[in-house]
Each structure stands twice: as structure tokens, then as C-alpha cells.
């Protein structure tokens, strides 16, 4: 099934992957991880509470996985 994700949801998930990568880089340098962790928490809350998940196409686990796959490719993240 193909999903059409709202722009703000797709952007939040893409930012989540970018922030996660930044956190990993900061952890290697052992500096500045707290700000990245806070940002991940904010983005996670925004993603989880998004109204899209209450709609018929969004209320399946497959929709969440599809969002992750699309966002990973947009963020250039490694699986």
C-alpha cells in the first residue's frame, strides 16, 4: 500500500533521523549530547501524537514502517 504522509509528519521523522545521527557523532566526541537527546524526545512526542495516526490509512503498523523507510532515505540515514 502507498501512503501519503502529511508534510509536517514526514519532516519531523526526517529530522529525527538527522538528529539521531548528530547524537551519534556527538557521543563519539563525548560532547553536546544532552541537546540532541532533548530534540529526539521532542520529535518523538510530535511524531507519536500526530493526528495522522488516528486516520484509517495511518492506524496500521505498516504505515509507521513506511514513514520510517521514506524518512531514512530522505535523511540519508543508515538502516
PDB file of C-alpha atoms in Angstrom:
ATOM      1  CA  UNK A   1       0.000   0.000   0.000  1.00  0.00           C
ATOM      2  CA  UNK A   2       1.198   3.518  -0.749  1.00  0.00           C
ATOM      3  CA  UNK A   3       0.863   6.142   1.932  1.00  0.00           C
ATOM      4  CA  UNK A   4       0.564   9.887   1.587  1.00  0.00           C
ATOM      5  CA  UNK A   5       2.091  11.350   4.715  1.00  0.00           C
ATOM      6  CA  UNK A   6       1.410  14.907   5.879  1.00  0.00           C
ATOM      7  CA  UNK A   7       4.359  17.182   5.223  1.00  0.00           C
ATOM      8  CA  UNK A   8       4.871  18.062   8.891  1.00  0.00           C
ATOM      9  CA  UNK A   9       4.925  14.396   9.943  1.00  0.00           C
ATOM     10  CA  UNK A  10       7.397  13.466   7.230  1.00  0.00           C
ATOM     11  CA  UNK A  11       9.592  16.437   8.137  1.00  0.00           C
ATOM     12  CA  UNK A  12       9.547  15.528  11.853  1.00  0.00           C
ATOM     13  CA  UNK A  13      10.558  11.924  11.149  1.00  0.00           C
ATOM     14  CA  UNK A  14      13.309  13.044   8.760  1.00  0.00           C
ATOM     15  CA  UNK A  15      14.588  15.498  11.379  1.00  0.00           C
ATOM     16  CA  UNK A  16      14.517  12.651  13.922  1.00  0.00           C
ATOM     17  CA  UNK A  17      16.964  10.623  11.817  1.00  0.00           C
ATOM     18  CA  UNK A  18      19.209  13.628  11.230  1.00  0.00           C
ATOM     19  CA  UNK A  19      19.243  14.425  14.955  1.00  0.00           C
ATOM     20  CA  UNK A  20      19.939  10.796  15.823  1.00  0.00           C
ATOM     21  CA  UNK A  21      22.966  10.873  13.514  1.00  0.00           C
ATOM     22  CA  UNK A  22      24.131  14.114  15.165  1.00  0.00           C
ATOM     23  CA  UNK A  23      23.739  12.490  18.577  1.00  0.00           C
ATOM     24  CA  UNK A  24      25.868   9.546  17.492  1.00  0.00           C
ATOM     25  CA  UNK A  25      28.565  11.900  16.216  1.00  0.00           C
ATOM     26  CA  UNK A  26      28.466  13.950  19.431  1.00  0.00           C
ATOM     27  CA  UNK A  27      28.685  10.799  21.545  1.00  0.00           C
ATOM     28  CA  UNK A  28      31.873   9.797  19.736  1.00  0.00           C
ATOM     29  CA  UNK A  29      33.329  13.201  20.613  1.00  0.00           C
ATOM     30  CA  UNK A  30      31.793  12.959  24.099  1.00  0.00           C
ATOM     31  CA  UNK A  31      30.321  16.476  23.904  1.00  0.00           C
ATOM     32  CA  UNK A  32      26.915  18.071  23.450  1.00  0.00           C
ATOM     33  CA  UNK A  33      24.705  15.005  23.697  1.00  0.00           C
ATOM     34  CA  UNK A  34      22.067  16.491  26.038  1.00  0.00           C
ATOM     35  CA  UNK A  35      20.676  18.930  23.457  1.00  0.00           C
ATOM     36  CA  UNK A  36      20.389  16.176  20.851  1.00  0.00           C
ATOM     37  CA  UNK A  37      18.640  13.873  23.330  1.00  0.00           C
ATOM     38  CA  UNK A  38      16.128  16.596  24.192  1.00  0.00           C
ATOM     39  CA  UNK A  39      15.487  17.224  20.500  1.00  0.00           C
ATOM     40  CA  UNK A  40      14.913  13.498  19.895  1.00  0.00           C
ATOM     41  CA  UNK A  41      12.389  13.431  22.736  1.00  0.00           C
ATOM     42  CA  UNK A  42      10.541  16.440  21.324  1.00  0.00           C
ATOM     43  CA  UNK A  43      10.444  14.972  17.829  1.00  0.00           C
ATOM     44  CA  UNK A  44       9.378  11.550  19.128  1.00  0.00           C
ATOM     45  CA  UNK A  45       6.472  13.115  21.016  1.00  0.00           C
ATOM     46  CA  UNK A  46       5.425  15.153  17.967  1.00  0.00           C
ATOM     47  CA  UNK A  47       5.535  12.056  15.738  1.00  0.00           C
ATOM     48  CA  UNK A  48       3.683   9.793  18.185  1.00  0.00           C
ATOM     49  CA  UNK A  49       0.915  12.327  18.845  1.00  0.00           C
ATOM     50  CA  UNK A  50       0.358  13.315  15.218  1.00  0.00           C
ATOM     51  CA  UNK A  51      -3.319  13.175  14.164  1.00  0.00           C
ATOM     52  CA  UNK A  52      -2.414  11.142  11.065  1.00  0.00           C
ATOM     53  CA  UNK A  53      -2.164   8.006  13.221  1.00  0.00           C
ATOM     54  CA  UNK A  54      -5.893   8.292  14.022  1.00  0.00           C
ATOM     55  CA  UNK A  55      -6.931   8.147  10.356  1.00  0.00           C
ATOM     56  CA  UNK A  56      -7.755   4.886   8.545  1.00  0.00           C
ATOM     57  CA  UNK A  57      -4.572   4.780   6.428  1.00  0.00           C
ATOM     58  CA  UNK A  58      -2.394   5.755   9.376  1.00  0.00           C
ATOM     59  CA  UNK A  59      -3.642   3.411  12.065  1.00  0.00           C
ATOM     60  CA  UNK A  60      -1.559   0.402  10.986  1.00  0.00           C
ATOM     61  CA  UNK A  61       1.960  -0.677  11.913  1.00  0.00           C
ATOM     62  CA  UNK A  62       2.733  -0.814   8.188  1.00  0.00           C
ATOM     63  CA  UNK A  63       2.115   2.935   7.909  1.00  0.00           C
ATOM     64  CA  UNK A  64       4.667   3.622  10.659  1.00  0.00           C
ATOM     65  CA  UNK A  65       7.232   1.422   8.949  1.00  0.00           C
ATOM     66  CA  UNK A  66       6.583   3.111   5.603  1.00  0.00           C
ATOM     67  CA  UNK A  67       7.111   6.518   7.214  1.00  0.00           C
ATOM     68  CA  UNK A  68      10.424   5.348   8.646  1.00  0.00           C
ATOM     69  CA  UNK A  69      11.607   3.972   5.309  1.00  0.00           C
ATOM     70  CA  UNK A  70      10.742   7.151   3.405  1.00  0.00           C
ATOM     71  CA  UNK A  71      12.303   9.343   6.082  1.00  0.00           C
ATOM     72  CA  UNK A  72      15.505   7.303   6.209  1.00  0.00           C
ATOM     73  CA  UNK A  73      16.023   7.739   2.509  1.00  0.00           C
ATOM     74  CA  UNK A  74      15.325  11.485   2.727  1.00  0.00           C
ATOM     75  CA  UNK A  75      17.703  11.902   5.666  1.00  0.00           C
ATOM     76  CA  UNK A  76      20.365   9.700   4.114  1.00  0.00           C
ATOM     77  CA  UNK A  77      20.327   7.595   7.265  1.00  0.00           C
ATOM     78  CA  UNK A  78      21.706   4.129   7.503  1.00  0.00           C
ATOM     79  CA  UNK A  79      19.121   1.476   8.494  1.00  0.00           C
TER      80      UNK A  79
END
